Amino acid sequence: SNAKAQDISRTGAIPEQLTVSWLLDLHRNLFPSGFEFAGRLRTVRVWIGTSGGGMEAARFVPPPPHDVAPRLA
């Protein structure tokens, strides 16, 4: 059920002050029910790059999981 996401795209109803809880709620609503990571901050290391290239060859490496919540605060 992505009613919140649809409402945002239809009305542009983004709060003046974004909060982590609002972003997680939006994330939860964007993914289908049963998606285990919906509405949660990531707990694993990720990167963007070529398939099989590894993190060393990545084009972009976001902060590690333990740094995500503090950076959103």
PDB file of N, CA, C and O in Angstrom:
ATOM      1  N   SER A   1       0.847  -1.179   0.000  1.00  0.00           N
ATOM      2  CA  SER A   1       0.000   0.000   0.000  1.00  0.00           C
ATOM      3  C   SER A   1       0.887   1.234   0.000  1.00  0.00           C
ATOM      4  O   SER A   1       1.567   1.528   0.970  1.00  0.00           O
ATOM      5  N   ASN A   2       0.890   1.953  -1.086  1.00  0.00           N
ATOM      6  CA  ASN A   2       1.756   3.129  -1.177  1.00  0.00           C
ATOM      7  C   ASN A   2       0.942   4.416  -1.216  1.00  0.00           C
ATOM      8  O   ASN A   2       1.256   5.343  -1.937  1.00  0.00           O
ATOM      9  N   ALA A   3      -0.092   4.480  -0.396  1.00  0.00           N
ATOM     10  CA  ALA A   3      -0.966   5.651  -0.377  1.00  0.00           C
ATOM     11  C   ALA A   3      -0.204   6.919  -0.017  1.00  0.00           C
ATOM     12  O   ALA A   3      -0.422   7.969  -0.610  1.00  0.00           O
ATOM     13  N   LYS A   4       0.702   6.833   0.950  1.00  0.00           N
ATOM     14  CA  LYS A   4       1.462   8.016   1.350  1.00  0.00           C
ATOM     15  C   LYS A   4       2.330   8.502   0.185  1.00  0.00           C
ATOM     16  O   LYS A   4       2.377   9.680  -0.110  1.00  0.00           O
ATOM     17  N   ALA A   5       2.997   7.585  -0.493  1.00  0.00           N
ATOM     18  CA  ALA A   5       3.840   7.952  -1.634  1.00  0.00           C
ATOM     19  C   ALA A   5       2.998   8.553  -2.749  1.00  0.00           C
ATOM     20  O   ALA A   5       3.388   9.534  -3.374  1.00  0.00           O
ATOM     21  N   GLN A   6       1.839   7.978  -3.002  1.00  0.00           N
ATOM     22  CA  GLN A   6       0.951   8.517  -4.038  1.00  0.00           C
ATOM     23  C   GLN A   6       0.468   9.906  -3.659  1.00  0.00           C
ATOM     24  O   GLN A   6       0.387  10.789  -4.499  1.00  0.00           O
ATOM     25  N   ASP A   7       0.161  10.093  -2.367  1.00  0.00           N
ATOM     26  CA  ASP A   7      -0.287  11.403  -1.905  1.00  0.00           C
ATOM     27  C   ASP A   7       0.815  12.441  -2.093  1.00  0.00           C
ATOM     28  O   ASP A   7       0.566  13.555  -2.538  1.00  0.00           O
ATOM     29  N   ILE A   8       2.036  12.077  -1.801  1.00  0.00           N
ATOM     30  CA  ILE A   8       3.156  13.001  -1.971  1.00  0.00           C
ATOM     31  C   ILE A   8       3.332  13.356  -3.436  1.00  0.00           C
ATOM     32  O   ILE A   8       3.505  14.516  -3.792  1.00  0.00           O
ATOM     33  N   SER A   9       3.279  12.356  -4.309  1.00  0.00           N
ATOM     34  CA  SER A   9       3.475  12.652  -5.725  1.00  0.00           C
ATOM     35  C   SER A   9       2.317  13.479  -6.279  1.00  0.00           C
ATOM     36  O   SER A   9       2.515  14.304  -7.150  1.00  0.00           O
ATOM     37  N   ARG A  10       1.127  13.292  -5.759  1.00  0.00           N
ATOM     38  CA  ARG A  10      -0.048  14.020  -6.245  1.00  0.00           C
ATOM     39  C   ARG A  10      -0.079  15.447  -5.709  1.00  0.00           C
ATOM     40  O   ARG A  10      -0.383  16.387  -6.428  1.00  0.00           O
ATOM     41  N   THR A  11       0.237  15.626  -4.414  1.00  0.00           N
ATOM     42  CA  THR A  11       0.063  16.932  -3.791  1.00  0.00           C
ATOM     43  C   THR A  11       1.361  17.655  -3.466  1.00  0.00           C
ATOM     44  O   THR A  11       1.339  18.838  -3.150  1.00  0.00           O
ATOM     45  N   GLY A  12       2.480  16.930  -3.521  1.00  0.00           N
ATOM     46  CA  GLY A  12       3.747  17.533  -3.114  1.00  0.00           C
ATOM     47  C   GLY A  12       3.816  17.735  -1.612  1.00  0.00           C
ATOM     48  O   GLY A  12       4.568  18.573  -1.126  1.00  0.00           O
ATOM     49  N   ALA A  13       3.030  16.967  -0.848  1.00  0.00           N
ATOM     50  CA  ALA A  13       2.896  17.137   0.600  1.00  0.00           C
ATOM     51  C   ALA A  13       4.095  16.590   1.366  1.00  0.00           C
ATOM     52  O   ALA A  13       4.014  15.592   2.041  1.00  0.00           O
ATOM     53  N   ILE A  14       5.206  17.272   1.237  1.00  0.00           N
ATOM     54  CA  ILE A  14       6.390  16.917   2.007  1.00  0.00           C
ATOM     55  C   ILE A  14       6.468  17.901   3.169  1.00  0.00           C
ATOM     56  O   ILE A  14       6.325  19.108   2.972  1.00  0.00           O
ATOM     57  N   PRO A  15       6.665  17.383   4.381  1.00  0.00           N
ATOM     58  CA  PRO A  15       6.688  18.299   5.527  1.00  0.00           C
ATOM     59  C   PRO A  15       7.837  19.297   5.426  1.00  0.00           C
ATOM     60  O   PRO A  15       8.870  19.027   4.807  1.00  0.00           O
ATOM     61  N   GLU A  16       7.641  20.442   6.054  1.00  0.00           N
ATOM     62  CA  GLU A  16       8.677  21.476   6.024  1.00  0.00           C
ATOM     63  C   GLU A  16       9.969  20.975   6.659  1.00  0.00           C
ATOM     64  O   GLU A  16      11.058  21.265   6.195  1.00  0.00           O
ATOM     65  N   GLN A  17       9.841  20.217   7.736  1.00  0.00           N
ATOM     66  CA  GLN A  17      11.006  19.647   8.413  1.00  0.00           C
ATOM     67  C   GLN A  17      10.951  18.131   8.286  1.00  0.00           C
ATOM     68  O   GLN A  17      10.063  17.488   8.835  1.00  0.00           O
ATOM     69  N   LEU A  18      11.863  17.568   7.516  1.00  0.00           N
ATOM     70  CA  LEU A  18      11.911  16.118   7.362  1.00  0.00           C
ATOM     71  C   LEU A  18      12.476  15.491   8.620  1.00  0.00           C
ATOM     72  O   LEU A  18      13.411  16.015   9.214  1.00  0.00           O
ATOM     73  N   THR A  19      11.901  14.359   9.020  1.00  0.00           N
ATOM     74  CA  THR A  19      12.418  13.613  10.159  1.00  0.00           C
ATOM     75  C   THR A  19      12.771  12.203   9.696  1.00  0.00           C
ATOM     76  O   THR A  19      12.269  11.730   8.672  1.00  0.00           O
ATOM     77  N   VAL A  20      13.618  11.552  10.454  1.00  0.00           N
ATOM     78  CA  VAL A  20      13.981  10.173  10.126  1.00  0.00           C
ATOM     79  C   VAL A  20      12.738   9.304  10.166  1.00  0.00           C
ATOM     80  O   VAL A  20      12.521   8.473   9.283  1.00  0.00           O
ATOM     81  N   SER A  21      11.892   9.499  11.147  1.00  0.00           N
ATOM     82  CA  SER A  21      10.686   8.666  11.249  1.00  0.00           C
ATOM     83  C   SER A  21       9.760   8.889  10.046  1.00  0.00           C
ATOM     84  O   SER A  21       9.171   7.948   9.533  1.00  0.00           O
ATOM     85  N   TRP A  22       9.647  10.122   9.539  1.00  0.00           N
ATOM     86  CA  TRP A  22       8.814  10.379   8.362  1.00  0.00           C
ATOM     87  C   TRP A  22       9.410   9.695   7.137  1.00  0.00           C
ATOM     88  O   TRP A  22       8.701   9.075   6.346  1.00  0.00           O
ATOM     89  N   LEU A  23      10.734   9.791   6.973  1.00  0.00           N
ATOM     90  CA  LEU A  23      11.387   9.145   5.835  1.00  0.00           C
ATOM     91  C   LEU A  23      11.236   7.625   5.878  1.00  0.00           C
ATOM     92  O   LEU A  23      10.979   6.991   4.855  1.00  0.00           O
ATOM     93  N   LEU A  24      11.371   7.041   7.070  1.00  0.00           N
ATOM     94  CA  LEU A  24      11.208   5.590   7.198  1.00  0.00           C
ATOM     95  C   LEU A  24       9.769   5.180   6.924  1.00  0.00           C
ATOM     96  O   LEU A  24       9.515   4.132   6.320  1.00  0.00           O
ATOM     97  N   ASP A  25       8.816   5.997   7.346  1.00  0.00           N
ATOM     98  CA  ASP A  25       7.407   5.710   7.061  1.00  0.00           C
ATOM     99  C   ASP A  25       7.150   5.764   5.559  1.00  0.00           C
ATOM    100  O   ASP A  25       6.472   4.907   4.995  1.00  0.00           O
ATOM    101  N   LEU A  26       7.710   6.752   4.882  1.00  0.00           N
ATOM    102  CA  LEU A  26       7.586   6.849   3.432  1.00  0.00           C
ATOM    103  C   LEU A  26       8.211   5.616   2.774  1.00  0.00           C
ATOM    104  O   LEU A  26       7.610   4.996   1.899  1.00  0.00           O
ATOM    105  N   HIS A  27       9.385   5.249   3.200  1.00  0.00           N
ATOM    106  CA  HIS A  27      10.081   4.077   2.664  1.00  0.00           C
ATOM    107  C   HIS A  27       9.229   2.824   2.850  1.00  0.00           C
ATOM    108  O   HIS A  27       9.109   1.999   1.949  1.00  0.00           O
ATOM    109  N   ARG A  28       8.616   2.682   4.012  1.00  0.00           N
ATOM    110  CA  ARG A  28       7.746   1.536   4.304  1.00  0.00           C
ATOM    111  C   ARG A  28       6.570   1.501   3.329  1.00  0.00           C
ATOM    112  O   ARG A  28       6.139   0.446   2.890  1.00  0.00           O
ATOM    113  N   ASN A  29       6.059   2.666   2.984  1.00  0.00           N
ATOM    114  CA  ASN A  29       4.905   2.749   2.089  1.00  0.00           C
ATOM    115  C   ASN A  29       5.261   2.593   0.616  1.00  0.00           C
ATOM    116  O   ASN A  29       4.395   2.331  -0.199  1.00  0.00           O
ATOM    117  N   LEU A  30       6.515   2.788   0.262  1.00  0.00           N
ATOM    118  CA  LEU A  30       6.932   2.656  -1.128  1.00  0.00           C
ATOM    119  C   LEU A  30       7.129   1.202  -1.545  1.00  0.00           C
ATOM    120  O   LEU A  30       7.017   0.870  -2.712  1.00  0.00           O
ATOM    121  N   PHE A  31       7.458   0.351  -0.584  1.00  0.00           N
ATOM    122  CA  PHE A  31       7.737  -1.046  -0.890  1.00  0.00           C
ATOM    123  C   PHE A  31       6.525  -1.924  -0.632  1.00  0.00           C
ATOM    124  O   PHE A  31       5.710  -1.633   0.237  1.00  0.00           O
ATOM    125  N   PRO A  32       6.428  -3.031  -1.356  1.00  0.00           N
ATOM    126  CA  PRO A  32       5.297  -3.938  -1.153  1.00  0.00           C
ATOM    127  C   PRO A  32       5.340  -4.563   0.237  1.00  0.00           C
ATOM    128  O   PRO A  32       6.407  -4.702   0.834  1.00  0.00           O
ATOM    129  N   SER A  33       4.178  -4.911   0.743  1.00  0.00           N
ATOM    130  CA  SER A  33       4.137  -5.539   2.056  1.00  0.00           C
ATOM    131  C   SER A  33       4.935  -6.837   2.015  1.00  0.00           C
ATOM    132  O   SER A  33       4.988  -7.526   1.012  1.00  0.00           O
ATOM    133  N   GLY A  34       5.588  -7.125   3.091  1.00  0.00           N
ATOM    134  CA  GLY A  34       6.411  -8.316   3.152  1.00  0.00           C
ATOM    135  C   GLY A  34       7.867  -8.077   2.794  1.00  0.00           C
ATOM    136  O   GLY A  34       8.712  -8.938   3.013  1.00  0.00           O
ATOM    137  N   PHE A  35       8.194  -6.905   2.236  1.00  0.00           N
ATOM    138  CA  PHE A  35       9.594  -6.597   1.926  1.00  0.00           C
ATOM    139  C   PHE A  35      10.291  -6.333   3.253  1.00  0.00           C
ATOM    140  O   PHE A  35       9.990  -5.367   3.948  1.00  0.00           O
ATOM    141  N   GLU A  36      11.222  -7.193   3.622  1.00  0.00           N
ATOM    142  CA  GLU A  36      11.766  -7.173   4.971  1.00  0.00           C
ATOM    143  C   GLU A  36      12.536  -5.906   5.351  1.00  0.00           C
ATOM    144  O   GLU A  36      12.679  -5.604   6.530  1.00  0.00           O
ATOM    145  N   PHE A  37      13.024  -5.150   4.380  1.00  0.00           N
ATOM    146  CA  PHE A  37      13.804  -3.963   4.713  1.00  0.00           C
ATOM    147  C   PHE A  37      12.995  -2.669   4.656  1.00  0.00           C
ATOM    148  O   PHE A  37      13.534  -1.599   4.905  1.00  0.00           O
ATOM    149  N   ALA A  38      11.737  -2.763   4.320  1.00  0.00           N
ATOM    150  CA  ALA A  38      10.906  -1.559   4.200  1.00  0.00           C
ATOM    151  C   ALA A  38      10.806  -0.835   5.534  1.00  0.00           C
ATOM    152  O   ALA A  38      10.517  -1.424   6.568  1.00  0.00           O
ATOM    153  N   GLY A  39      11.050   0.454   5.502  1.00  0.00           N
ATOM    154  CA  GLY A  39      10.902   1.280   6.688  1.00  0.00           C
ATOM    155  C   GLY A  39      12.027   1.144   7.695  1.00  0.00           C
ATOM    156  O   GLY A  39      11.881   1.539   8.838  1.00  0.00           O
ATOM    157  N   ARG A  40      13.168   0.612   7.261  1.00  0.00           N
ATOM    158  CA  ARG A  40      14.297   0.435   8.174  1.00  0.00           C
ATOM    159  C   ARG A  40      15.567   1.008   7.549  1.00  0.00           C
ATOM    160  O   ARG A  40      15.730   0.983   6.342  1.00  0.00           O
ATOM    161  N   LEU A  41      16.444   1.489   8.406  1.00  0.00           N
ATOM    162  CA  LEU A  41      17.752   1.919   7.919  1.00  0.00           C
ATOM    163  C   LEU A  41      18.570   0.684   7.580  1.00  0.00           C
ATOM    164  O   LEU A  41      18.421  -0.366   8.200  1.00  0.00           O
ATOM    165  N   ARG A  42      19.440   0.809   6.605  1.00  0.00           N
ATOM    166  CA  ARG A  42      20.215  -0.356   6.194  1.00  0.00           C
ATOM    167  C   ARG A  42      21.200  -0.782   7.280  1.00  0.00           C
ATOM    168  O   ARG A  42      21.680   0.034   8.070  1.00  0.00           O
ATOM    169  N   THR A  43      21.470  -2.068   7.277  1.00  0.00           N
ATOM    170  CA  THR A  43      22.369  -2.647   8.266  1.00  0.00           C
ATOM    171  C   THR A  43      23.565  -3.339   7.598  1.00  0.00           C
ATOM    172  O   THR A  43      24.354  -3.995   8.273  1.00  0.00           O
ATOM    173  N   VAL A  44      23.675  -3.199   6.292  1.00  0.00           N
ATOM    174  CA  VAL A  44      24.771  -3.824   5.552  1.00  0.00           C
ATOM    175  C   VAL A  44      25.496  -2.778   4.720  1.00  0.00           C
ATOM    176  O   VAL A  44      24.948  -1.724   4.396  1.00  0.00           O
ATOM    177  N   ARG A  45      26.715  -3.077   4.371  1.00  0.00           N
ATOM    178  CA  ARG A  45      27.520  -2.194   3.540  1.00  0.00           C
ATOM    179  C   ARG A  45      27.041  -2.289   2.095  1.00  0.00           C
ATOM    180  O   ARG A  45      26.743  -3.386   1.610  1.00  0.00           O
ATOM    181  N   VAL A  46      26.931  -1.172   1.397  1.00  0.00           N
ATOM    182  CA  VAL A  46      26.494  -1.147  -0.005  1.00  0.00           C
ATOM    183  C   VAL A  46      27.410  -0.230  -0.802  1.00  0.00           C
ATOM    184  O   VAL A  46      28.124   0.602  -0.232  1.00  0.00           O
ATOM    185  N   TRP A  47      27.394  -0.388  -2.121  1.00  0.00           N
ATOM    186  CA  TRP A  47      28.136   0.494  -3.016  1.00  0.00           C
ATOM    187  C   TRP A  47      27.541   0.395  -4.411  1.00  0.00           C
ATOM    188  O   TRP A  47      26.794  -0.523  -4.714  1.00  0.00           O
ATOM    189  N   ILE A  48      27.884   1.365  -5.237  1.00  0.00           N
ATOM    190  CA  ILE A  48      27.409   1.388  -6.616  1.00  0.00           C
ATOM    191  C   ILE A  48      28.626   1.263  -7.526  1.00  0.00           C
ATOM    192  O   ILE A  48      29.564   2.055  -7.419  1.00  0.00           O
ATOM    193  N   GLY A  49      28.592   0.268  -8.377  1.00  0.00           N
ATOM    194  CA  GLY A  49      29.698   0.052  -9.295  1.00  0.00           C
ATOM    195  C   GLY A  49      29.357  -1.055 -10.270  1.00  0.00           C
ATOM    196  O   GLY A  49      28.219  -1.515 -10.338  1.00  0.00           O
ATOM    197  N   THR A  50      30.343  -1.497 -10.991  1.00  0.00           N
ATOM    198  CA  THR A  50      30.117  -2.552 -11.967  1.00  0.00           C
ATOM    199  C   THR A  50      29.939  -3.894 -11.267  1.00  0.00           C
ATOM    200  O   THR A  50      30.478  -4.114 -10.186  1.00  0.00           O
ATOM    201  N   SER A  51      29.199  -4.759 -11.878  1.00  0.00           N
ATOM    202  CA  SER A  51      28.956  -6.083 -11.329  1.00  0.00           C
ATOM    203  C   SER A  51      30.279  -6.825 -11.155  1.00  0.00           C
ATOM    204  O   SER A  51      31.089  -6.895 -12.070  1.00  0.00           O
ATOM    205  N   GLY A  52      30.501  -7.333  -9.956  1.00  0.00           N
ATOM    206  CA  GLY A  52      31.710  -8.092  -9.673  1.00  0.00           C
ATOM    207  C   GLY A  52      32.933  -7.247  -9.402  1.00  0.00           C
ATOM    208  O   GLY A  52      34.013  -7.782  -9.149  1.00  0.00           O
ATOM    209  N   GLY A  53      32.790  -5.926  -9.460  1.00  0.00           N
ATOM    210  CA  GLY A  53      33.940  -5.042  -9.287  1.00  0.00           C
ATOM    211  C   GLY A  53      34.382  -4.864  -7.850  1.00  0.00           C
ATOM    212  O   GLY A  53      35.514  -4.508  -7.591  1.00  0.00           O
ATOM    213  N   GLY A  54      33.508  -5.114  -6.918  1.00  0.00           N
ATOM    214  CA  GLY A  54      33.849  -4.923  -5.515  1.00  0.00           C
ATOM    215  C   GLY A  54      33.851  -3.465  -5.103  1.00  0.00           C
ATOM    216  O   GLY A  54      33.812  -2.559  -5.926  1.00  0.00           O
ATOM    217  N   MET A  55      33.911  -3.253  -3.788  1.00  0.00           N
ATOM    218  CA  MET A  55      33.835  -1.904  -3.240  1.00  0.00           C
ATOM    219  C   MET A  55      35.041  -1.055  -3.663  1.00  0.00           C
ATOM    220  O   MET A  55      34.910   0.151  -3.857  1.00  0.00           O
ATOM    221  N   GLU A  56      36.190  -1.663  -3.831  1.00  0.00           N
ATOM    222  CA  GLU A  56      37.391  -0.908  -4.209  1.00  0.00           C
ATOM    223  C   GLU A  56      37.244  -0.249  -5.577  1.00  0.00           C
ATOM    224  O   GLU A  56      37.841   0.794  -5.839  1.00  0.00           O
ATOM    225  N   ALA A  57      36.464  -0.848  -6.461  1.00  0.00           N
ATOM    226  CA  ALA A  57      36.274  -0.310  -7.809  1.00  0.00           C
ATOM    227  C   ALA A  57      34.962   0.455  -7.947  1.00  0.00           C
ATOM    228  O   ALA A  57      34.592   0.851  -9.050  1.00  0.00           O
ATOM    229  N   ALA A  58      34.274   0.675  -6.837  1.00  0.00           N
ATOM    230  CA  ALA A  58      32.952   1.315  -6.879  1.00  0.00           C
ATOM    231  C   ALA A  58      33.035   2.763  -7.337  1.00  0.00           C
ATOM    232  O   ALA A  58      34.008   3.469  -7.076  1.00  0.00           O
ATOM    233  N   ARG A  59      31.959   3.201  -7.995  1.00  0.00           N
ATOM    234  CA  ARG A  59      31.850   4.612  -8.404  1.00  0.00           C
ATOM    235  C   ARG A  59      31.390   5.471  -7.237  1.00  0.00           C
ATOM    236  O   ARG A  59      31.687   6.650  -7.168  1.00  0.00           O
ATOM    237  N   PHE A  60      30.598   4.860  -6.319  1.00  0.00           N
ATOM    238  CA  PHE A  60      30.103   5.581  -5.150  1.00  0.00           C
ATOM    239  C   PHE A  60      29.989   4.616  -3.980  1.00  0.00           C
ATOM    240  O   PHE A  60      29.449   3.531  -4.125  1.00  0.00           O
ATOM    241  N   VAL A  61      30.506   5.030  -2.827  1.00  0.00           N
ATOM    242  CA  VAL A  61      30.411   4.233  -1.605  1.00  0.00           C
ATOM    243  C   VAL A  61      29.799   5.133  -0.529  1.00  0.00           C
ATOM    244  O   VAL A  61      30.442   6.071  -0.052  1.00  0.00           O
ATOM    245  N   PRO A  62      28.528   4.875  -0.160  1.00  0.00           N
ATOM    246  CA  PRO A  62      27.900   5.684   0.889  1.00  0.00           C
ATOM    247  C   PRO A  62      28.476   5.330   2.262  1.00  0.00           C
ATOM    248  O   PRO A  62      29.233   4.364   2.386  1.00  0.00           O
ATOM    249  N   PRO A  63      28.102   6.071   3.273  1.00  0.00           N
ATOM    250  CA  PRO A  63      28.625   5.800   4.612  1.00  0.00           C
ATOM    251  C   PRO A  63      28.282   4.379   5.069  1.00  0.00           C
ATOM    252  O   PRO A  63      27.274   3.816   4.653  1.00  0.00           O
ATOM    253  N   PRO A  64      29.108   3.827   5.954  1.00  0.00           N
ATOM    254  CA  PRO A  64      28.796   2.506   6.493  1.00  0.00           C
ATOM    255  C   PRO A  64      27.513   2.560   7.327  1.00  0.00           C
ATOM    256  O   PRO A  64      27.108   3.636   7.783  1.00  0.00           O
ATOM    257  N   PRO A  65      26.877   1.413   7.534  1.00  0.00           N
ATOM    258  CA  PRO A  65      25.586   1.380   8.227  1.00  0.00           C
ATOM    259  C   PRO A  65      25.568   2.094   9.581  1.00  0.00           C
ATOM    260  O   PRO A  65      24.615   2.806   9.886  1.00  0.00           O
ATOM    261  N   HIS A  66      26.625   1.956  10.356  1.00  0.00           N
ATOM    262  CA  HIS A  66      26.619   2.585  11.683  1.00  0.00           C
ATOM    263  C   HIS A  66      26.695   4.113  11.613  1.00  0.00           C
ATOM    264  O   HIS A  66      26.438   4.781  12.607  1.00  0.00           O
ATOM    265  N   ASP A  67      27.001   4.673  10.455  1.00  0.00           N
ATOM    266  CA  ASP A  67      27.043   6.133  10.296  1.00  0.00           C
ATOM    267  C   ASP A  67      25.770   6.713   9.689  1.00  0.00           C
ATOM    268  O   ASP A  67      25.630   7.933   9.628  1.00  0.00           O
ATOM    269  N   VAL A  68      24.856   5.869   9.243  1.00  0.00           N
ATOM    270  CA  VAL A  68      23.661   6.372   8.558  1.00  0.00           C
ATOM    271  C   VAL A  68      22.755   7.163   9.508  1.00  0.00           C
ATOM    272  O   VAL A  68      22.418   8.319   9.238  1.00  0.00           O
ATOM    273  N   ALA A  69      22.347   6.576  10.613  1.00  0.00           N
ATOM    274  CA  ALA A  69      21.428   7.260  11.539  1.00  0.00           C
ATOM    275  C   ALA A  69      22.001   8.583  12.042  1.00  0.00           C
ATOM    276  O   ALA A  69      21.294   9.602  12.010  1.00  0.00           O
ATOM    277  N   PRO A  70      23.269   8.632  12.492  1.00  0.00           N
ATOM    278  CA  PRO A  70      23.801   9.928  12.943  1.00  0.00           C
ATOM    279  C   PRO A  70      23.808  10.992  11.839  1.00  0.00           C
ATOM    280  O   PRO A  70      23.615  12.173  12.117  1.00  0.00           O
ATOM    281  N   ARG A  71      24.025  10.589  10.611  1.00  0.00           N
ATOM    282  CA  ARG A  71      24.053  11.567   9.519  1.00  0.00           C
ATOM    283  C   ARG A  71      22.666  12.072   9.156  1.00  0.00           C
ATOM    284  O   ARG A  71      22.533  13.123   8.547  1.00  0.00           O
ATOM    285  N   LEU A  72      21.636  11.310   9.499  1.00  0.00           N
ATOM    286  CA  LEU A  72      20.265  11.739   9.215  1.00  0.00           C
ATOM    287  C   LEU A  72      19.701  12.606  10.349  1.00  0.00           C
ATOM    288  O   LEU A  72      18.693  13.263  10.168  1.00  0.00           O
ATOM    289  N   ALA A  73      20.335  12.567  11.484  1.00  0.00           N
ATOM    290  CA  ALA A  73      19.817  13.303  12.668  1.00  0.00           C
ATOM    291  C   ALA A  73      20.006  14.792  12.519  1.00  0.00           C
ATOM    292  O   ALA A  73      20.784  15.287  11.798  1.00  0.00           O
TER     293      ALA A  73
END
